[in-house]
CSV table of C-alpha atoms and ligand atoms in Angstrom, one decimal:
chain,number,residue,atom,x,y,z
A,1,MET,CA,-5.1,13.9,80.3
A,2,LYS,CA,-4.6,17.6,79.8
A,3,LYS,CA,-7.8,17.8,77.8
A,4,ILE,CA,-9.8,16.0,80.5
A,5,LYS,CA,-8.5,18.3,83.1
A,6,ARG,CA,-9.4,21.4,81.0
A,7,GLU,CA,-12.9,20.1,80.4
A,8,LEU,CA,-13.5,19.3,84.0
A,9,GLN,CA,-12.4,22.8,85.0
A,10,HIS,CA,-14.7,24.2,82.3
A,11,ILE,CA,-17.7,22.2,83.6
A,12,GLY,CA,-16.8,22.9,87.2
A,13,LYS,CA,-16.8,26.6,86.6
A,14,ASN,CA,-20.1,26.6,84.8
A,15,GLN,CA,-21.9,24.3,87.2
A,16,THR,CA,-20.7,26.3,90.2
A,17,ARG,CA,-22.3,29.4,88.6
A,18,ASN,CA,-25.5,27.4,87.9
A,19,PHE,CA,-25.6,26.2,91.5
A,20,LEU,CA,-25.2,29.8,92.8
A,21,ASN,CA,-28.0,30.9,90.5
A,22,LEU,CA,-30.1,28.1,91.9
A,23,LEU,CA,-29.4,29.3,95.5
A,24,LEU,CA,-30.3,32.9,94.5
A,25,ALA,CA,-33.5,31.7,92.7
A,26,ARG,CA,-32.3,33.1,89.4
A,27,PRO,CA,-32.4,31.7,85.8
A,28,LEU,CA,-29.8,28.9,85.7
A,29,ARG,CA,-27.6,30.0,82.9
A,30,MET,CA,-26.1,33.5,82.9
A,31,SER,CA,-26.8,35.2,79.6
A,32,ASN,CA,-23.9,35.5,77.3
A,33,PHE,CA,-23.5,38.3,74.8
A,34,LYS,CA,-22.1,36.2,72.0
A,35,SER,CA,-24.0,34.2,69.4
A,36,MET,CA,-27.4,35.4,70.5
A,37,THR,CA,-28.6,35.6,66.9
A,38,LEU,CA,-28.3,31.9,66.4
A,39,ASP,CA,-31.6,30.0,66.4
A,40,TRP,CA,-33.0,26.5,65.5
A,41,ASP,CA,-33.2,27.5,61.9
A,42,ASP,CA,-29.4,28.1,61.8
A,43,VAL,CA,-28.9,24.7,63.5
A,44,GLU,CA,-31.1,23.0,60.9
A,45,LEU,CA,-29.4,24.7,58.1
A,46,VAL,CA,-25.9,23.7,59.4
A,47,ASN,CA,-27.0,20.1,60.0
A,48,ASN,CA,-28.1,19.9,56.4
A,49,LEU,CA,-24.9,21.5,55.2
A,50,LEU,CA,-22.8,19.0,57.2
A,51,LEU,CA,-24.7,16.1,55.6
A,52,ASN,CA,-24.7,17.4,52.1
A,53,HIS,CA,-21.4,18.6,50.7
A,54,SER,CA,-22.6,19.0,47.1
A,55,SER,CA,-23.4,22.7,47.6
A,56,TRP,CA,-20.1,23.5,49.1
A,57,GLN,CA,-18.5,24.6,45.9
A,58,ASP,CA,-21.5,26.7,44.7
A,59,THR,CA,-20.1,30.2,44.2
A,60,LYS,CA,-23.6,31.4,43.3
A,61,ILE,CA,-24.5,31.3,47.1
A,62,VAL,CA,-21.5,33.5,47.9
A,63,SER,CA,-22.6,36.0,45.2
A,64,GLN,CA,-26.1,36.0,46.5
A,65,TYR,CA,-24.9,36.7,50.0
A,66,GLU,CA,-22.8,39.6,48.8
A,67,SER,CA,-25.5,41.1,46.7
A,68,GLU,CA,-28.2,40.7,49.5
A,69,PHE,CA,-25.8,42.3,52.0
A,70,ALA,CA,-25.1,45.1,49.6
A,71,GLN,CA,-28.7,45.7,48.9
A,72,TRP,CA,-29.7,45.6,52.6
A,73,ASN,CA,-26.8,47.9,53.4
A,74,GLY,CA,-27.7,50.4,50.6
A,75,SER,CA,-24.3,49.9,49.0
A,76,LYS,CA,-23.3,49.1,45.4
A,77,TYR,CA,-20.6,46.4,46.0
A,78,ALA,CA,-19.8,43.9,48.7
A,79,PHE,CA,-17.2,41.2,48.9
A,80,ALA,CA,-17.3,38.4,51.5
A,81,PHE,CA,-14.1,37.3,53.3
A,82,MET,CA,-13.3,35.0,56.2
A,83,ALA,CA,-13.0,38.1,58.6
A,84,ALA,CA,-13.4,41.8,58.7
A,85,ARG,CA,-9.6,42.1,59.1
A,86,VAL,CA,-9.1,40.4,55.8
A,87,ALA,CA,-11.7,42.7,54.2
A,88,LEU,CA,-9.6,45.5,55.6
A,89,SER,CA,-6.5,44.1,53.9
A,90,ALA,CA,-8.5,44.1,50.7
A,91,CYS,CA,-9.4,47.7,51.2
A,92,ILE,CA,-5.8,48.7,51.9
A,93,TYR,CA,-4.9,47.0,48.6
A,94,ALA,CA,-7.8,48.7,46.8
A,95,LEU,CA,-6.8,52.2,48.1
A,96,ASP,CA,-3.2,51.5,46.9
A,97,LEU,CA,-1.7,52.4,50.3
A,98,GLN,CA,2.0,51.9,49.9
A,99,PRO,CA,4.9,51.1,52.3
A,100,GLY,CA,5.8,54.3,54.1
A,101,ASP,CA,2.3,55.9,53.7
A,102,GLU,CA,0.6,56.8,56.9
A,103,VAL,CA,-2.9,56.0,58.1
A,104,ILE,CA,-4.5,57.7,61.1
A,105,LEU,CA,-6.6,55.4,63.3
A,106,PRO,CA,-8.0,55.3,66.8
A,107,GLY,CA,-5.6,54.5,69.7
A,108,TYR,CA,-8.4,52.4,71.1
A,109,THR,CA,-9.2,49.4,68.8
A,110,CYS,CA,-8.7,45.8,68.2
A,111,VAL,CA,-5.1,44.7,67.4
A,112,VAL,CA,-6.1,43.1,64.1
A,113,VAL,CA,-6.8,46.5,62.7
A,114,PRO,CA,-3.3,47.9,62.9
A,115,ASN,CA,-1.9,44.5,62.0
A,116,ALA,CA,-3.6,44.7,58.5
A,117,PHE,CA,-1.8,48.0,57.9
A,118,LYS,CA,1.5,46.9,59.3
A,119,TRP,CA,1.5,43.8,57.0
A,120,ALA,CA,1.0,46.1,54.1
A,121,GLY,CA,4.0,48.3,55.3
A,122,VAL,CA,1.7,51.2,56.0
A,123,ASN,CA,2.7,53.2,59.1
A,124,THR,CA,0.0,53.5,61.8
A,125,VAL,CA,-0.5,56.9,63.5
A,126,TYR,CA,-2.6,56.5,66.5
A,127,CYS,CA,-5.0,59.3,67.5
A,128,ASP,CA,-7.0,59.8,70.7
A,129,ILE,CA,-10.7,59.2,70.9
A,130,GLU,CA,-13.6,61.2,72.5
A,131,LEU,CA,-15.5,59.7,75.3
A,132,ASP,CA,-19.0,60.5,74.1
A,133,THR,CA,-19.1,57.7,71.5
A,134,TYR,CA,-15.5,56.3,71.6
A,135,GLY,CA,-14.8,57.5,68.1
A,136,LEU,CA,-11.8,59.5,66.7
A,137,ASP,CA,-11.6,63.0,68.2
A,138,ILE,CA,-11.5,65.5,65.2
A,139,LYS,CA,-9.2,68.0,67.1
A,140,GLU,CA,-6.7,65.2,67.6
A,141,VAL,CA,-7.0,64.0,64.0
A,142,GLU,CA,-6.1,67.4,62.6
A,143,LYS,CA,-2.9,67.5,64.7
A,144,LYS,CA,-1.7,64.1,63.2
A,145,ILE,CA,-2.0,64.9,59.5
A,146,THR,CA,1.4,65.1,57.8
A,147,SER,CA,2.5,65.1,54.2
A,148,LYS,CA,2.6,61.2,54.3
A,149,THR,CA,-0.9,60.8,55.5
A,150,ARG,CA,-3.0,59.0,52.9
A,151,ALA,CA,-6.0,57.7,54.8
A,152,ILE,CA,-8.1,57.9,58.0
A,153,LEU,CA,-9.7,54.9,59.6
A,154,LEU,CA,-12.7,55.9,61.7
A,155,HIS,CA,-14.9,53.5,63.6
A,156,HIS,CA,-18.4,53.4,65.1
A,157,LEU,CA,-17.6,51.4,68.2
A,158,TYR,CA,-20.2,49.3,70.0
A,159,GLY,CA,-22.6,50.2,67.2
A,160,ILE,CA,-22.8,53.9,68.1
A,161,VAL,CA,-22.2,56.4,65.3
A,162,CYS,CA,-19.1,58.3,66.0
A,163,ARG,CA,-19.5,61.9,67.3
A,164,ASP,CA,-17.3,63.7,64.8
A,165,TYR,CA,-18.5,61.7,61.7
A,166,GLU,CA,-19.2,64.6,59.4
A,167,ALA,CA,-16.2,66.7,60.6
A,168,ILE,CA,-13.8,63.8,59.9
A,169,LEU,CA,-15.3,63.2,56.4
A,170,ASP,CA,-15.0,66.9,55.7
A,171,LEU,CA,-11.4,67.1,57.0
A,172,ALA,CA,-10.5,64.1,54.8
A,173,LYS,CA,-12.0,65.7,51.7
A,174,ARG,CA,-10.1,69.0,52.4
A,175,HIS,CA,-6.8,67.1,52.7
A,176,ASP,CA,-7.5,64.6,49.9
A,177,LEU,CA,-7.4,61.6,52.2
A,178,LYS,CA,-9.2,58.4,51.8
A,179,VAL,CA,-11.7,57.3,54.5
A,180,ILE,CA,-12.0,53.7,55.7
A,181,GLU,CA,-15.0,53.1,57.9
A,182,ASP,CA,-14.6,50.3,60.4
A,183,CYS,CA,-18.1,49.1,60.9
A,184,ALA,CA,-17.1,45.8,62.5
A,185,HIS,CA,-19.3,46.7,65.5
A,186,SER,CA,-21.9,48.8,63.7
A,187,THR,CA,-23.6,46.8,61.0
A,188,GLY,CA,-27.1,48.4,60.6
A,189,ALA,CA,-26.3,51.7,62.4
A,190,GLU,CA,-27.7,54.7,60.4
A,191,TYR,CA,-26.8,58.3,59.8
A,192,GLN,CA,-29.1,60.7,58.0
A,193,GLY,CA,-31.2,57.7,56.8
A,194,ARG,CA,-28.3,55.7,55.3
A,195,LYS,CA,-26.4,52.9,56.8
A,196,VAL,CA,-22.9,53.7,58.1
A,197,GLY,CA,-20.1,52.6,55.9
A,198,ASN,CA,-21.6,54.4,52.9
A,199,PHE,CA,-20.1,57.8,53.7
A,200,GLY,CA,-16.4,57.0,53.3
A,201,ASP,CA,-14.5,55.4,50.4
A,202,VAL,CA,-14.6,51.8,51.7
A,203,ALA,CA,-16.0,50.1,54.7
A,204,ILE,CA,-15.6,46.8,56.6
A,205,TYR,CA,-18.2,44.7,58.5
A,206,SER,CA,-17.8,41.7,60.7
A,207,SER,CA,-19.9,38.6,61.2
A,208,GLU,CA,-17.6,37.1,63.8
A,209,LYS,CA,-19.5,35.3,66.6
A,210,SER,CA,-19.6,38.3,69.0
A,211,LYS,CA,-20.9,40.7,66.4
A,212,ILE,CA,-24.3,42.0,65.1
A,213,PHE,CA,-24.8,38.9,62.9
A,214,ASN,CA,-23.0,35.7,63.1
A,215,THR,CA,-21.2,33.3,60.7
A,216,ILE,CA,-18.6,32.4,63.5
A,217,GLN,CA,-15.9,34.1,61.4
A,218,GLY,CA,-16.6,36.3,58.5
A,219,GLY,CA,-16.4,39.9,57.2
A,220,LEU,CA,-17.3,42.0,54.2
A,221,ALA,CA,-15.6,44.8,52.3
A,222,VAL,CA,-18.0,47.4,50.8
A,223,THR,CA,-17.7,50.3,48.5
A,224,ASN,CA,-19.9,52.5,46.2
A,225,ASP,CA,-17.0,53.3,43.9
A,226,GLU,CA,-16.6,51.3,40.8
A,227,CYS,CA,-12.8,51.6,40.5
A,228,LEU,CA,-12.3,50.6,44.2
A,229,ALA,CA,-14.7,47.7,43.7
A,230,GLN,CA,-12.5,46.5,40.8
A,231,ARG,CA,-9.4,46.7,43.0
A,232,ILE,CA,-11.2,44.8,45.8
A,233,GLN,CA,-12.2,42.2,43.2
A,234,GLU,CA,-8.5,41.8,42.2
A,235,TYR,CA,-7.6,41.1,45.8
A,236,TYR,CA,-10.6,38.8,46.1
A,237,ASN,CA,-9.6,36.8,43.0
A,238,GLN,CA,-6.2,36.1,44.4
A,239,ALA,CA,-7.6,35.0,47.8
A,240,SER,CA,-7.8,31.3,48.6
A,241,LEU,CA,-10.7,29.4,50.1
A,242,PRO,CA,-10.6,27.6,53.4
A,243,ASP,CA,-10.2,23.8,53.1
A,244,GLU,CA,-13.1,21.4,53.9
A,245,ASN,CA,-11.7,20.7,57.3
A,246,LEU,CA,-11.9,24.4,58.4
A,247,ILE,CA,-15.3,24.8,56.8
A,248,GLU,CA,-16.5,21.8,58.8
A,249,ARG,CA,-15.0,23.1,62.0
A,250,GLN,CA,-16.7,26.4,61.4
A,251,LEU,CA,-20.1,24.8,60.8
A,252,ASN,CA,-19.6,22.7,63.9
A,253,ASN,CA,-18.9,25.9,65.8
A,254,VAL,CA,-22.4,27.2,65.0
A,255,LEU,CA,-23.8,24.1,66.8
A,256,LEU,CA,-21.4,24.4,69.6
A,257,GLU,CA,-22.2,28.1,70.2
A,258,PHE,CA,-25.9,27.5,69.9
A,259,TYR,CA,-25.9,24.7,72.5
A,260,GLN,CA,-23.5,26.5,74.8
A,261,PHE,CA,-25.2,29.9,74.9
A,262,LYS,CA,-28.6,30.0,73.2
A,263,HIS,CA,-30.4,26.7,73.7
A,264,PRO,CA,-33.0,26.9,76.5
A,265,GLN,CA,-31.2,24.0,78.3
A,266,SER,CA,-27.7,25.4,77.7
A,267,TRP,CA,-27.0,25.2,81.4
A,268,TRP,CA,-26.2,21.4,81.0
A,269,LEU,CA,-26.4,20.8,77.2
A,270,GLY,CA,-23.6,23.3,76.6
A,271,ASP,CA,-21.2,21.4,78.8
A,272,ILE,CA,-22.1,18.1,77.1
A,273,TYR,CA,-21.5,19.7,73.7
A,274,HIS,CA,-18.3,21.2,74.8
A,275,LEU,CA,-17.1,17.9,76.1
A,276,LEU,CA,-17.8,16.2,72.8
A,277,HIS,CA,-16.8,19.0,70.4
A,278,GLY,CA,-14.6,21.4,72.5
A,279,ASP,CA,-11.7,20.5,70.3
A,280,CYS,CA,-13.2,22.3,67.3
A,281,VAL,CA,-13.6,25.7,69.0
A,282,ILE,CA,-12.4,28.5,66.7
A,283,TYR,CA,-10.4,31.3,68.4
A,284,THR,CA,-11.0,34.5,66.5
A,285,THR,CA,-7.5,35.9,66.9
A,286,SER,CA,-4.5,33.5,67.0
A,287,ASN,CA,-1.5,33.9,69.3
A,288,GLN,CA,0.6,34.8,66.2
A,289,GLU,CA,-1.8,37.6,65.3
A,290,MET,CA,-1.5,38.9,68.9
A,291,GLN,CA,2.2,39.0,68.5
A,292,GLY,CA,1.8,40.9,65.2
A,293,ILE,CA,2.9,37.9,63.0
A,294,ARG,CA,0.9,37.3,59.8
A,295,PRO,CA,-0.5,33.8,59.9
A,296,ALA,CA,0.3,31.7,56.9
A,297,ASP,CA,-3.4,31.1,56.1
A,298,TYR,CA,-4.4,34.8,56.5
A,299,GLY,CA,-6.4,36.4,53.7
A,300,MET,CA,-9.1,33.9,52.8
A,301,LYS,CA,-12.4,34.6,51.1
A,302,MET,CA,-15.8,33.2,52.3
A,303,PRO,CA,-16.8,29.7,51.0
A,304,ALA,CA,-20.4,28.8,50.0
A,305,PRO,CA,-21.5,27.0,53.2
A,306,ILE,CA,-20.5,29.9,55.4
A,307,ALA,CA,-22.2,32.4,53.0
A,308,ALA,CA,-25.4,30.2,53.4
A,309,VAL,CA,-25.3,30.8,57.1
A,310,GLY,CA,-24.8,34.5,56.4
A,311,LEU,CA,-27.8,34.5,54.2
A,312,ASN,CA,-29.9,33.0,56.9
A,313,GLN,CA,-28.6,35.5,59.4
A,314,LEU,CA,-29.5,38.3,57.0
A,315,LYS,CA,-33.2,37.2,57.1
A,316,LYS,CA,-33.3,38.1,60.8
A,317,ILE,CA,-30.8,40.9,61.0
A,318,ASP,CA,-33.4,43.7,61.2
A,319,TYR,CA,-35.4,41.9,63.8
A,320,TYR,CA,-32.4,41.5,66.1
A,321,ILE,CA,-31.1,45.0,65.5
A,322,ASP,CA,-34.6,46.3,66.6
A,323,LEU,CA,-34.4,44.2,69.7
A,324,ARG,CA,-30.9,45.5,70.5
A,325,ARG,CA,-32.3,49.1,70.2
A,326,LYS,CA,-35.2,48.3,72.5
A,327,ASN,CA,-33.0,46.6,75.1
A,328,ALA,CA,-30.6,49.5,75.0
A,329,GLN,CA,-33.4,51.6,76.4
A,330,THR,CA,-33.3,49.5,79.6
A,331,TRP,CA,-29.6,50.4,80.0
A,332,ASP,CA,-30.5,54.0,79.3
A,333,LEU,CA,-32.9,53.9,82.3
A,334,TRP,CA,-30.2,52.2,84.4
A,335,CYS,CA,-27.7,54.9,83.6
A,336,GLU,CA,-30.2,57.7,84.4
A,337,LYS,CA,-31.2,56.1,87.7
A,338,ASN,CA,-27.6,55.4,88.7
A,339,ASN,CA,-26.0,58.7,87.5
A,340,TYR,CA,-23.9,57.2,84.7
A,341,GLN,CA,-23.4,58.9,81.4
A,342,LYS,CA,-25.3,57.4,78.5
A,343,PRO,CA,-23.5,57.0,75.2
A,344,LEU,CA,-24.2,60.0,73.0
A,345,VAL,CA,-26.5,59.4,70.0
A,346,ILE,CA,-25.6,62.2,67.6
A,347,GLU,CA,-28.3,64.0,65.8
A,348,GLY,CA,-29.6,62.2,62.7
A,349,SER,CA,-28.1,58.8,63.9
A,350,VAL,CA,-29.6,55.5,64.9
A,351,PRO,CA,-27.2,53.2,66.7
A,352,SER,CA,-27.3,49.5,66.2
A,353,TYR,CA,-26.0,48.8,69.8
A,354,LEU,CA,-23.8,45.8,69.4
A,355,LEU,CA,-23.2,46.5,73.1
A,356,TYR,CA,-24.1,49.3,75.4
A,357,PRO,CA,-20.9,51.0,76.7
A,358,VAL,CA,-20.7,52.9,80.0
A,359,LEU,CA,-17.8,54.4,81.9
A,360,VAL,CA,-17.8,53.1,85.4
A,361,GLU,CA,-15.4,53.1,88.4
A,362,PRO,CA,-12.1,51.3,87.6
A,363,GLU,CA,-12.8,48.9,90.5
A,364,ILE,CA,-16.0,47.8,88.8
A,365,LYS,CA,-14.2,47.1,85.5
A,366,GLN,CA,-11.5,45.1,87.3
A,367,ASN,CA,-14.1,42.7,88.5
A,368,VAL,CA,-16.7,43.2,85.9
A,369,LYS,CA,-17.5,39.5,85.3
A,370,TRP,CA,-18.4,38.9,88.9
A,371,TRP,CA,-20.1,42.3,89.2
A,372,GLY,CA,-22.3,41.6,86.2
A,373,PHE,CA,-23.1,38.1,87.4
A,374,LYS,CA,-24.1,39.3,90.9
A,375,LYS,CA,-26.0,42.4,89.9
A,376,PHE,CA,-27.8,41.4,86.7
A,377,ASN,CA,-26.9,37.7,86.0
A,378,VAL,CA,-25.7,38.7,82.6
A,379,SER,CA,-22.2,38.6,81.0
A,380,VAL,CA,-21.0,42.2,81.1
A,381,GLY,CA,-18.1,42.8,78.7
A,382,ASP,CA,-14.8,44.6,79.2
A,383,TRP,CA,-14.1,45.8,75.7
A,384,PHE,CA,-11.5,47.1,75.3
A,385,THR,CA,-9.0,46.0,78.0
A,386,SER,CA,-6.1,47.7,76.3
A,387,HIS,CA,-5.4,50.3,73.6
A,388,LEU,CA,-4.9,47.5,71.0
A,389,HIS,CA,-7.2,44.9,72.5
A,390,PRO,CA,-6.6,42.3,73.7
A,391,VAL,CA,-2.8,42.8,73.6
A,392,PRO,CA,-1.5,44.5,76.7
A,393,GLY,CA,0.3,47.8,76.4
A,394,LYS,CA,-0.3,51.5,76.1
A,395,ILE,CA,-0.4,54.0,73.2
A,396,PRO,CA,1.2,57.1,74.5
A,397,GLY,CA,-0.6,60.4,74.2
A,398,CYS,CA,-4.2,59.0,74.1
A,399,LYS,CA,-5.6,60.2,77.4
A,400,ASN,CA,-9.2,59.5,76.6
A,401,ALA,CA,-8.3,56.0,75.4
A,402,ASP,CA,-6.5,55.5,78.7
A,403,THR,CA,-9.8,56.4,80.5
A,404,ALA,CA,-11.8,54.0,78.3
A,405,VAL,CA,-9.4,51.2,78.9
A,406,GLU,CA,-9.6,51.8,82.6
A,407,ARG,CA,-13.4,52.4,82.9
A,408,CYS,CA,-15.4,51.3,79.9
A,409,ILE,CA,-17.6,48.3,80.3
A,410,ASN,CA,-20.3,47.0,78.0
A,411,PHE,CA,-23.8,45.7,78.7
A,412,PRO,CA,-25.2,43.1,76.4
A,413,THR,CA,-28.1,44.1,74.2
A,414,LEU,CA,-29.5,40.6,73.4
A,415,ASN,CA,-30.0,37.7,75.8
A,416,GLN,CA,-30.9,34.0,75.7
A,417,MET,CA,-34.7,34.8,75.8
A,418,CYS,CA,-34.5,36.7,72.4
A,419,LYS,CA,-35.8,34.4,69.7
A,420,PHE,CA,-36.5,35.0,66.1
A,421,PRO,CA,-40.2,34.1,65.7
A,422,ALA,CA,-40.6,31.0,63.7
A,423,SER,CA,-42.7,31.7,60.6
B,501,PLP,C1,-13.1,47.6,66.1
B,501,PLP,C2,-12.9,46.3,65.3
B,501,PLP,N1,-12.6,46.3,64.0
B,501,PLP,C3,-12.3,45.2,63.3
B,501,PLP,C4,-12.4,44.0,64.0
B,501,PLP,C5,-12.1,42.7,63.1
B,501,PLP,O1,-13.2,41.9,63.0
B,501,PLP,P1,-13.0,40.4,62.5
B,501,PLP,O2,-12.9,39.5,63.8
B,501,PLP,O3,-14.2,40.0,61.7
B,501,PLP,O4,-11.7,40.3,61.7
B,501,PLP,C6,-12.7,43.9,65.3
B,501,PLP,C7,-12.8,42.6,66.0
B,501,PLP,O5,-13.4,42.4,67.0
B,501,PLP,C8,-13.0,45.1,66.0
B,501,PLP,O6,-13.3,45.0,67.3
């Protein structure tokens, strides 16, 4: 009964929006920002995988995915896990961060990032960000270094290379600190002709469904250092694989996401698919994780069928990143015309624009879904809604992060019309 009520509410909301679009003579389905890199070829691949379980144990597919990603990324070693947060846990292990050690990280991030440190007993020291690119502010980082600091985690949020990149790397070197690059949003972004993630000691990338490329859930740990690679390998060897049920759910989610958001007839097919398969939706962050509790099944590595989806996504990754860059120019023009500050592109960098962040009036952010629907008929994002998104609460002493929480919205850089050309 509860399920039927929930489904009816879901359909009612979608179809009301479609009806409003019809009245306003606009495309029926509002463009979503998630899962826009899924196409028919992914659907075909997943249907085959669901029919044929014989390849599910084939570890060669996972190794191929890891080496193709490493090669594409210009890195020596890559290890595939079920999420970037797990890749981060592997990096924490590889760097031998111990209970009581301190890590400096932005006070404007996703809650799963500090969770990975907390679960290893590492103390998190939050630092304010700058508002040009939403990265760590070097002046603030310097103030936070103590005798216990062992590492700095920097990020390139929304796919934009962080403003103080070189200064942070330099500071870390001077203080003998390790650098973890959180590239969960910035796969494919470049600095001085190299992909980000290759400048620190270790880096993490995400292929979760809202990211640059999509395996529904997934992440990679990357390094160019042989000793660190050996340590990540140790963590990897101990990690378990998801069971067949979870793999099947994840594959079904590829279909669900495609029919809900990308299919040309998603305005009605999405609801039918949701009605039939809504039960298998995968929520990226569990309630337990939001409360800071380590889930029992945390820490898994990537199985072959998901790596197969990853390999297919890698075939199109450059195409879609190029499109994101082109579409970002439209938002550049919108900012110029409407007197909003464009995100800063630091010299020598090429962003990959997972999203296009803009600081707007707080009233707009409070109603951003409706505002985005009315103004552009696209799903405008509200990342991040709190300092440790999506968990409510504040980190004291992070004024710029306060501003970003209050005012940063994100425009999508891909839409339903973007399609990988069939060969
Ligand atoms: C900045 C940042 N880092 C890391 C992650 C973790 O990525 P994953 O969902 O693949 O664990 C996220 C998740 O959205 C994120 O926003």
